[in-house]
Amino acid sequence: MKSARKTETYTATQNACNLCAPLGAALVFKGIANSVPLLHGSQGCSTYIRRYMISHFKEPMDIACSNFGEKTAIFGGGANIKLALDNIRRQYHPDLVGIATTCLSETIGDDVPMFIKAYRDANPDEDLPALVHVATPSYQGTHMQGFHGAVRALVETLAEATSRNERPAVNLFPGMVSPADLRHLKTILADFDLAGNLVPDYSDTLNGPLWTEYHRIPPGGTPVAALRATGGAAASIECGLVLADEPKTAGTWLQERFDVPLHRLGLPIGIGQSDRLFQVLSKISGKPVPEKYTARRGRLLDALVDGHKHLNGVKVALFGEEDLVAGLAGFCGEVGLVPVLCATGGGKGRFAQAVHKVVPERYHDQMQVMEDVDFVTIEKALEAIDVDLLIGHSKGFTMSRRLQRPLIRVGFPVHDRVDGSRLLHVGYRGAQQLFDRIANTVIEEKQKKNAVGYTYY
Ligand code: SF4
C-alpha cells in the first residue's frame, strides 16, 4: 500500500478536499436545541458557511457574525462580540450561543474567553444563555477539527456529574454524519432502552418537516440539559477511526474529569463496524441485540451474496472527510470492492493507519492512501490508475466528469442532488442502501456501455 501526503510539485492548495474549521463548529452548534452559532470575525466567512450549508441541507441557516471591519482588525473585536451577544439575546432568546473564531480574529489574537468573562461580569443579574467558545483557526485544521473541537468545548463548558433520568444514559458522539444517520442512531439507542445524550443532533434542526409558521430557531437539537448530563452517563461512545487516536476529545475529557468509561469505535459503516456498535450498546444496556437488527443484518448478508458477482473486483476511489473515507474503505473491503485510492484533505498523519486497519490485507498492495491533499493531486493520481467509480461528495463531480467515471454521492457537501440530508450511511440499513446504490450504478454502467442492451444481469 502506497501512502502519500502532498505531491513533489506541490505549491498551494487548489480546490481543497476539506472545508473550513468554523463550518464544522457551526454545524455542531446548529445541532444544539435553541442555540445560535456566532462567528467571531468577518462577514464573508459566515456568508460562505451559510451558503454552503443551505445548499446541502436546504433549510434556513441563521449564523450570526460579529462583523469585523478594518478598525476591528487593528484594535480587536471585544466591542463587536459584546454587541453581537446583545443582538442575539434580544432577537433569538437562545439557551446557548456557540462562538467560533475565524482566521482573522485568530490571526490578530483576540482573547475570546476574556471577552466572554467580561460579558458575564457586565451582566451579573441577567439570565444569560450558555456561552461556549471554540478556537477554529482554519489555517491549522479542517472542518473536522472545528467539528470535534466544538463537541469537546460543549461538554467541557457544560458537563456536570448528574444523570438526567432513571434509564442508563449513554453519550453518543457520532461524528459528522447525515440527519438520516442521526435519526437512525437515535432509534437504535431507544431500541436498547438507553437514554441517549446525542451530541450534536441536527436531525430535526437541519432536516425538519415543512413549517406552517416561521421559527427563528428551528425546533429540535440536543437540549442543554442533555449536555449537562453527559458527566453522569454510564458510558461514552465516540465514532471515528481517525478520531480514535486523538488524545483530546469530548470522550477523553469526560473520562478524565468524571470517570465516564469511553468506547472508541469507527463510524458504524458496513457490517464489521456496525457489529462493534451493537456489541457495545448491548454491553452498556445489559440487553441482547434486538431481533429486528439481527434480521436486518441477515437480510444484508443475503443481499451481499446475491449481488457479489457485480461488485467483486470493482475498483473504487474514495475521497472526503477522513473518518467517513476510512469507514467506507472498510465497507468496500467487506463487499469485494477494491479501494484503489483513499484520499482526504485532512487526516493529521493518522489516516493511512486507520484505513490500513479496516481494509483486508489482500487489497493493500493495490491501494494508494493520500492525506492532506487537494483535488488537483487526487485527480492526477487517478489519471495514473485504473478506477471504475468514485465515491465521495459533490466537490468531486468535475473530476468524475473529466475522468468519465460515475460518482456515488456520500457525506458532505452534496450540492448537486436533493437528498444530502436523507443519505443513510450507518448501521446495517445504511450498509444495505450503500450496497444497493453502488451495485445498481455498476449494473447501469454495464448496460450503458454494452452494445446489446441486456435487460438481465
Ligand atoms: S477566512 Fe478562514 S474562517 Fe473565513 S471562510 Fe476562509 S478559511 Fe473559513
XYZ file of C-alpha atoms and ligand atoms in Angstrom:
465
model
C 0.000 0.000 0.000
C 1.388 3.362 -1.001
C 0.628 6.370 1.167
C 1.334 9.997 0.398
C 0.614 13.493 1.618
C 1.419 16.171 -0.976
C 2.866 15.875 -4.468
C 6.519 16.706 -5.077
C 5.449 19.666 -7.198
C 3.050 20.980 -4.545
C 2.813 24.769 -4.477
C -0.509 25.705 -2.867
C -3.861 24.069 -2.200
C -6.105 24.156 -5.268
C -9.733 23.085 -4.888
C -9.415 21.792 -1.339
C -10.778 18.401 -0.353
C -11.819 19.804 3.022
C -13.805 22.743 4.352
C -13.083 25.477 6.828
C -12.865 24.878 10.575
C -15.667 27.222 11.760
C -18.049 25.464 9.348
C -17.611 22.249 11.321
C -18.152 24.131 14.593
C -21.246 25.941 13.238
C -22.737 22.583 12.205
C -22.303 21.285 15.758
C -23.908 24.391 17.286
C -26.837 24.041 14.851
C -27.397 20.644 16.471
C -27.978 22.090 19.962
C -31.537 22.976 20.994
C -32.414 26.662 20.887
C -28.857 27.580 20.001
C -27.298 30.223 17.760
C -23.829 29.857 16.232
C -21.829 33.097 16.298
C -18.739 33.516 14.148
C -16.274 35.977 15.607
C -14.689 37.530 12.541
C -15.538 38.911 9.145
C -18.926 38.726 7.472
C -17.674 36.914 4.370
C -16.812 33.830 6.414
C -20.326 33.468 7.815
C -21.883 34.160 4.405
C -19.764 31.455 2.790
C -20.608 28.955 5.544
C -24.339 29.760 5.434
C -24.450 29.425 1.679
C -22.544 26.176 1.770
C -24.771 24.603 4.404
C -28.041 25.831 2.868
C -27.081 24.260 -0.436
C -26.635 20.865 1.243
C -29.368 20.886 3.921
C -31.883 23.088 2.076
C -33.033 24.688 5.340
C -32.904 28.233 6.781
C -29.425 28.835 8.174
C -29.062 31.640 10.689
C -25.412 32.015 11.656
C -24.597 35.259 13.447
C -21.390 37.186 12.929
C -19.505 39.811 14.932
C -18.818 41.630 11.648
C -15.213 42.701 11.711
C -14.316 45.875 9.849
C -10.920 47.468 9.212
C -10.787 49.121 12.649
C -11.693 45.864 14.397
C -8.858 44.092 12.608
C -6.473 46.646 14.145
C -7.956 47.275 17.594
C -9.576 43.877 18.281
C -13.141 42.594 18.367
C -14.108 42.939 22.054
C -16.770 45.587 21.396
C -18.128 43.638 18.399
C -18.642 40.443 20.345
C -20.489 42.306 23.096
C -22.794 43.949 20.556
C -23.304 40.617 18.769
C -24.286 38.870 22.012
C -26.703 41.683 22.930
C -28.339 41.470 19.487
C -28.583 37.669 19.540
C -30.152 37.641 23.018
C -32.694 40.291 22.022
C -33.668 38.676 18.718
C -33.435 34.935 19.430
C -33.644 34.419 23.230
C -31.352 31.382 22.907
C -30.377 28.779 25.517
C -26.876 28.653 24.092
C -24.603 30.754 21.891
C -21.742 28.811 20.300
C -18.864 31.135 19.459
C -16.325 30.021 16.845
C -13.422 32.160 15.686
C -12.453 32.794 12.073
C -8.955 33.100 10.598
C -8.940 36.879 11.039
C -9.787 37.008 14.753
C -7.332 34.149 15.373
C -4.592 35.944 13.448
C -4.905 39.151 15.441
C -5.076 37.059 18.629
C -8.424 38.099 20.106
C -8.833 36.682 23.620
C -12.387 35.362 23.309
C -12.527 33.634 26.749
C -11.656 37.018 28.299
C -14.394 38.749 26.237
C -16.927 36.164 27.451
C -15.866 36.644 31.064
C -16.133 40.431 30.674
C -19.632 39.999 29.199
C -20.735 37.820 32.124
C -19.209 40.286 34.605
C -21.046 43.169 32.933
C -24.404 41.351 33.194
C -24.358 39.862 36.720
C -28.138 39.896 37.211
C -29.134 38.645 33.772
C -30.203 35.083 32.948
C -27.594 34.631 30.236
C -27.568 31.785 27.720
C -24.742 29.279 27.978
C -21.756 30.793 26.164
C -19.482 28.174 24.604
C -16.298 29.101 22.773
C -14.149 27.055 20.425
C -10.975 28.269 18.694
C -11.190 27.382 14.998
C -8.241 28.811 13.053
C -8.805 27.329 9.602
C -5.138 27.594 8.658
C -4.429 24.969 11.336
C -7.204 22.491 10.727
C -10.155 21.407 8.640
C -13.891 21.396 9.277
C -13.373 18.150 11.184
C -11.099 19.816 13.752
C -13.780 22.514 14.067
C -16.483 19.882 14.468
C -14.738 17.764 17.104
C -13.364 20.862 18.860
C -16.891 22.259 19.228
C -18.209 18.957 20.625
C -15.418 18.941 23.186
C -15.994 22.621 24.061
C -19.700 21.909 24.712
C -19.042 19.166 27.249
C -16.053 20.955 28.815
C -18.193 24.032 29.401
C -21.428 22.360 30.477
C -20.985 18.775 31.700
C -21.957 18.015 35.287
C -21.831 14.775 37.244
C -25.605 14.359 37.275
C -27.825 11.939 35.436
C -30.864 13.119 33.532
C -33.249 10.279 34.309
C -33.658 6.744 35.618
C -32.644 4.872 32.457
C -28.903 4.306 31.910
C -27.725 7.124 29.661
C -25.032 6.894 27.033
C -23.179 9.819 25.489
C -23.031 9.215 21.766
C -20.615 11.395 19.800
C -21.440 10.190 16.282
C -19.073 12.399 14.260
C -20.119 14.323 11.180
C -22.910 12.176 9.781
C -26.175 12.996 7.999
C -29.517 13.872 9.643
C -30.806 10.473 8.444
C -27.862 8.801 10.193
C -28.620 10.699 13.422
C -32.266 9.656 13.307
C -31.246 6.034 12.763
C -28.775 6.144 15.671
C -31.466 7.590 17.960
C -33.811 4.731 17.046
C -31.068 2.198 17.813
C -30.418 3.773 21.244
C -34.149 3.746 22.033
C -34.385 0.076 20.973
C -31.754 -0.740 23.602
C -33.827 1.303 26.081
C -30.918 3.701 26.563
C -31.385 7.412 27.221
C -29.045 8.983 24.722
C -27.107 12.215 25.017
C -26.517 12.516 21.280
C -24.067 15.360 20.594
C -24.725 17.028 18.245
C -28.208 16.230 16.968
C -29.158 18.254 13.870
C -31.580 15.587 12.625
C -34.545 17.966 13.116
C -32.904 21.401 13.125
C -31.392 20.787 9.671
C -33.926 18.337 8.266
C -37.277 19.249 9.783
C -40.820 18.998 8.430
C -42.464 21.808 6.452
C -43.419 24.633 8.800
C -46.760 26.367 8.892
C -45.173 29.281 10.732
C -41.637 30.631 10.764
C -39.302 29.691 13.627
C -36.330 31.915 14.290
C -34.514 28.852 15.637
C -35.655 25.516 14.156
C -37.107 23.079 16.731
C -35.025 20.072 17.781
C -31.413 19.517 18.749
C -29.552 18.255 21.825
C -31.051 20.013 24.882
C -28.608 21.942 27.081
C -29.823 19.680 29.934
C -28.535 16.656 27.995
C -25.144 18.353 27.596
C -25.033 18.921 31.356
C -25.982 15.248 31.920
C -23.004 13.944 29.892
C -20.900 13.937 33.075
C -23.265 11.426 34.721
C -23.669 8.984 31.829
C -23.000 5.256 32.126
C -20.576 5.422 29.171
C -19.496 7.462 26.154
C -19.227 6.184 22.606
C -17.116 8.150 20.156
C -17.246 7.281 16.462
C -14.348 7.727 14.053
C -11.270 5.594 13.363
C -9.025 8.631 12.898
C -10.645 10.403 15.860
C -9.914 7.314 17.973
C -6.230 8.276 18.021
C -6.900 11.887 19.007
C -5.757 12.424 22.610
C -8.112 15.321 23.419
C -11.769 14.753 22.636
C -15.109 15.133 24.385
C -14.962 11.460 25.340
C -11.433 11.579 26.776
C -12.314 14.724 28.729
C -15.406 13.101 30.291
C -13.338 10.036 31.110
C -10.656 12.080 32.860
C -12.972 14.535 34.599
C -15.989 12.355 35.530
C -14.701 8.821 35.079
C -17.218 8.090 32.301
C -15.993 4.909 30.504
C -15.146 5.607 26.862
C -15.669 3.277 23.891
C -13.884 4.435 20.746
C -15.254 2.898 17.548
C -15.158 3.587 13.849
C -18.143 5.232 12.182
C -20.634 2.332 12.096
C -20.413 1.950 8.319
C -20.541 -1.598 6.965
C -21.035 -4.836 8.840
C -17.907 -5.042 10.998
C -18.108 -1.517 12.429
C -21.905 -1.767 12.888
C -21.392 -5.069 14.743
C -18.999 -3.297 17.102
C -21.555 -0.580 17.861
C -24.269 -3.144 18.572
C -21.915 -5.165 20.795
C -21.009 -2.069 22.829
C -24.650 -0.986 23.192
C -25.565 -4.495 24.279
C -22.826 -4.410 26.914
C -23.782 -0.959 28.242
C -27.515 -1.681 28.339
C -27.222 -5.291 29.521
C -29.705 -6.263 26.786
C -29.295 -8.541 23.751
C -29.280 -7.041 20.265
C -32.972 -6.594 19.329
C -34.281 -9.176 16.896
C -35.110 -6.609 14.209
C -31.405 -5.737 13.856
C -30.350 -9.399 13.752
C -32.896 -9.961 10.969
C -31.753 -6.830 9.136
C -28.136 -7.988 9.335
C -29.176 -11.376 7.955
C -31.008 -9.776 5.033
C -27.950 -7.621 4.337
C -25.694 -10.686 4.216
C -28.135 -12.357 1.853
C -28.088 -9.287 -0.417
C -24.285 -9.288 -0.424
C -24.246 -12.907 -1.544
C -26.842 -12.186 -4.263
C -25.015 -9.127 -5.583
C -21.414 -10.178 -5.053
C -20.895 -11.015 -8.735
C -21.495 -7.377 -9.637
C -19.086 -5.810 -7.148
C -16.270 -8.298 -6.765
C -13.058 -6.728 -8.023
C -14.627 -3.377 -8.976
C -12.070 -0.621 -8.355
C -13.231 2.435 -6.460
C -11.716 5.753 -5.411
C -12.899 7.206 -2.093
C -12.459 10.813 -1.047
C -13.779 13.223 1.571
C -13.747 13.573 5.344
C -11.156 11.222 6.889
C -13.387 9.166 9.170
C -16.063 8.739 6.510
C -13.472 7.563 3.971
C -11.930 5.166 6.495
C -15.400 3.765 7.262
C -16.233 3.407 3.578
C -12.884 1.734 2.890
C -13.738 -0.943 5.462
C -17.188 -1.379 3.893
C -15.641 -1.737 0.402
C -13.326 -4.461 1.663
C -16.319 -6.339 3.071
C -18.302 -6.365 -0.171
C -15.484 -7.141 -2.624
C -14.846 -3.602 -3.887
C -11.160 -2.701 -4.152
C -10.498 0.783 -2.697
C -7.593 1.592 -5.022
C -7.459 5.198 -3.814
C -8.457 6.577 -0.400
C -7.947 10.336 -0.183
C -8.744 13.103 2.285
C -7.924 16.761 2.746
C -7.459 16.143 6.485
C -6.046 13.140 8.264
C -3.487 14.598 10.689
C -0.980 11.842 9.926
C -3.306 9.102 11.206
C -5.424 8.397 8.145
C -3.273 5.730 6.456
C -3.109 3.711 9.649
C -6.896 3.932 10.147
C -7.590 2.757 6.581
C -4.999 0.026 6.861
C -6.698 -1.310 9.974
C -10.094 -1.923 8.339
C -9.264 -2.986 4.779
C -8.392 -6.697 4.298
C -4.671 -7.230 3.756
C -5.207 -8.865 0.367
C -6.049 -5.421 -1.071
C -3.191 -3.465 0.480
C -0.730 -3.725 -2.400
C -3.365 -2.338 -4.811
C -4.160 0.681 -2.639
C -2.924 4.242 -2.587
C -3.737 6.270 0.522
C -3.393 10.060 0.412
C -3.993 12.541 3.193
C -3.800 16.328 3.398
C -4.316 16.516 -0.386
C -6.424 18.666 -2.718
C -8.491 17.666 -5.763
C -5.715 18.504 -8.223
C -3.482 15.944 -6.533
C -6.290 13.382 -6.292
C -7.176 13.731 -9.962
C -3.550 13.420 -11.010
C -3.267 10.199 -9.013
C -6.481 8.855 -10.571
C -5.260 9.546 -14.105
C -2.442 7.108 -13.443
C -4.545 4.242 -12.082
C -7.406 2.175 -13.360
C -10.612 3.007 -11.481
C -14.247 2.077 -12.164
C -16.164 4.502 -9.971
C -15.760 7.304 -7.455
C -17.421 7.547 -4.034
C -17.358 10.953 -2.357
C -19.094 14.310 -2.078
C -20.227 16.744 -4.756
C -16.927 18.600 -4.967
C -15.632 15.577 -6.884
C -18.192 15.936 -9.657
C -15.997 17.864 -12.123
C -13.255 15.299 -11.593
C -15.683 12.434 -12.220
C -16.856 14.196 -15.387
C -13.352 14.648 -16.742
C -12.423 11.061 -15.896
C -15.780 9.825 -17.218
C -16.407 7.693 -14.151
C -19.695 7.677 -12.185
C -19.770 9.413 -8.805
C -21.753 7.909 -5.909
C -22.522 10.808 -3.603
C -21.953 10.397 0.123
C -21.170 12.636 3.097
C -20.991 16.441 2.917
C -21.412 18.543 0.844
C -23.977 17.180 -1.586
C -24.825 20.302 -3.552
C -25.945 18.777 -6.830
C -28.562 16.315 -5.607
C -31.677 16.774 -3.488
C -31.126 14.091 -0.857
C -27.968 15.094 1.047
C -29.820 15.124 4.386
C -31.534 11.822 3.712
C -28.464 9.789 2.724
C -28.065 6.958 5.201
C -24.554 5.625 5.791
C -24.643 3.963 9.214
C -25.867 0.675 10.614
C -26.969 -2.398 8.678
C -29.653 -0.361 6.963
C -27.082 2.234 5.832
C -24.800 -0.538 4.549
C -27.737 -2.030 2.641
C -28.523 1.295 0.980
C -24.878 1.923 0.085
C -24.546 -1.565 -1.347
C -27.718 -1.203 -3.440
C -26.701 2.207 -4.800
C -23.211 1.031 -5.732
C -24.347 -2.263 -7.268
C -27.073 -0.551 -9.303
C -24.587 2.045 -10.565
C -22.186 -0.698 -11.669
C -25.015 -2.511 -13.483
C -26.220 0.725 -15.088
C -22.702 1.451 -16.389
C -22.503 -2.038 -17.893
C -25.888 -1.560 -19.569
C -24.909 1.827 -20.961
C -21.657 0.558 -22.429
C -22.979 -2.716 -23.802
C -23.997 -2.683 -27.463
C -26.601 -5.425 -26.980
C -28.541 -3.750 -24.185
C -29.186 -6.678 -21.863
C -32.138 -6.391 -19.509
C -30.973 -9.323 -17.321
C -27.718 -9.045 -15.390
S -11.067 33.191 6.056
Fe -10.776 31.314 7.284
S -12.624 31.171 8.543
Fe -13.087 32.622 6.899
S -14.040 31.354 5.304
Fe -11.843 31.484 4.833
S -10.968 29.649 5.791
Fe -13.000 29.955 6.712
